[in-house]
């Protein structure tokens, strides 16, 4: 199985002009956006009105800006995990399920773990840690299957995604699990709202600009992952296993341990993304909780071609695009599915351009 | 369990296994030639949508089926170009196609039918084969199925014969195992692989059409719900063999049918667990329950001369 990228770290470029790894994604996004505009025109919506609705939905108020950034943190965490695993030539497409099990664990601990009264922020840190552990377990399962029976991690992480999503459905359907007490037949299949103490604190303390602590946390993790990948022995091991597992083994690097580390870490970041979504944004667990965030994070990871700043840029792009898409649907009657079309086009264009980029980089 | 109930269970297992069977055999041929088609899911969804629109607009499910088949071929061609000519990562390009198709069909569905429509769409006829269908008690419950299933069985048998007894079958096998040797023998690896991906597209289009105009006579957004990935898992489960793949598909079909059967028997199992069951089985299967996997040697690797 070929790798998505070839392990190029950040800041290792000798010259700044015409970097294909930067130019091609930008061109792909531009191309996809043009197709999106053509589609808007094709379904008979005035393009100017749709653009106005899009811009209003992305930058129209401090509230939507904060909501977009909060959403981007979840994409970015999944994207970092994708990049990290991909350094070892592993393709983690299980973000959706990792977010789901993270959300389940965070909800369970926040509601029933008696954490609300704990000091020092433990009231929301413990649910987060539970989510990280659950996500790591979900990722490690795929790793163990890969090491023990050679199961392709793409298939196993995908199947685990479906299982995770249905597990969440089970949790919110069953009163014995996380469903709120049924007082009547009209009780919705969702959890109770988590206690206020377990919600992520807002940076400004102001609900009209609800940026939460997930943002600084994500930035710290970005630095840690970037340093880990480019400056540490662990990063070197990932790359060695990714480039040539046999040679890495001869050099004394354990294939099994590296694969488990890579996929478990990617899973942990996915679980953390689920925790941020639950503790910082949704507050109750319901069916459809992961809402495609895992796939958006995956696409962000792909777009970045292995660069952490690239993941951040792509995540912000998708975070704002979703807000804009939602407002386009409400204000200009353009279905949000348009944004999905654009994302699909970006992935296909980039996958198809990999050969071009490689040749360009060599010349 | 009474015979009648068992027959209903058997019949619905076969019905639910049919889309997996059709798509799974196409995928198997493509994988035998060395191309991993993650886009099966997207191809099925394309056809489910196109066939539904075609049948709805013309009132003729047969024309719908034809439109479904035709609509998938450009998608299959795109996958073939990406994975052969452009030597793109087959997994990434396949997932990209699936995302694109999910968005495009949802968008087009909203435009054509409106947001909350459940338009009733004319569907393909059911047939009851003579002899088998006349067996008392179980005959019609098991064998009265949409004719596309029987057409599909014929296609699968034909595929098995071609793979086993013809030079084409040998060439397909070699393209996945030893592409260099195929190249040296003067055959074109690219041409074989293009053909196999287009064949996988054809089978996926029958599968998708079965979902919308064969089984439930309507289209819902994202209605494949991972069936394409189950089809891929069934190929792995079946160790890249026709018999094994068919068995895996029937097993997944039966697991899905339990969802409707167990509650009817008064057995109380959480619904979510039953919905999850085929994926759980698939995970166990690809996770080594069937022993070490013997994938075609060059699976997933673009060939470069």
XYZ file of C-alpha atoms in Angstrom, chain B residues 25 30 36 47 52 63 111 116 136 155 169 186 190-191 199 212 231 234-236 273 285 287 301:
24
model
C -18.194 -10.346 -6.751
C -11.135 -6.027 -9.420
C -8.640 -2.097 -4.475
C -26.698 3.727 -9.278
C -34.535 5.613 -8.836
C -35.195 2.014 -18.022
C -33.274 19.478 -6.072
C -38.741 15.584 2.860
C -44.916 -26.257 -0.222
C -23.658 -13.371 -13.910
C -9.341 -15.352 -16.061
C 2.858 -8.845 -24.148
C -3.426 -1.328 -17.587
C -6.006 -2.678 -20.024
C -16.716 -4.673 -14.445
C -33.458 1.439 -4.557
C -18.882 -5.971 0.258
C -16.801 -10.059 2.300
C -14.043 -10.355 -0.317
C -11.415 -10.499 2.412
C -26.518 -4.586 18.602
C -13.626 -11.954 9.720
C -9.348 -9.683 11.875
C -0.159 -1.090 -5.952
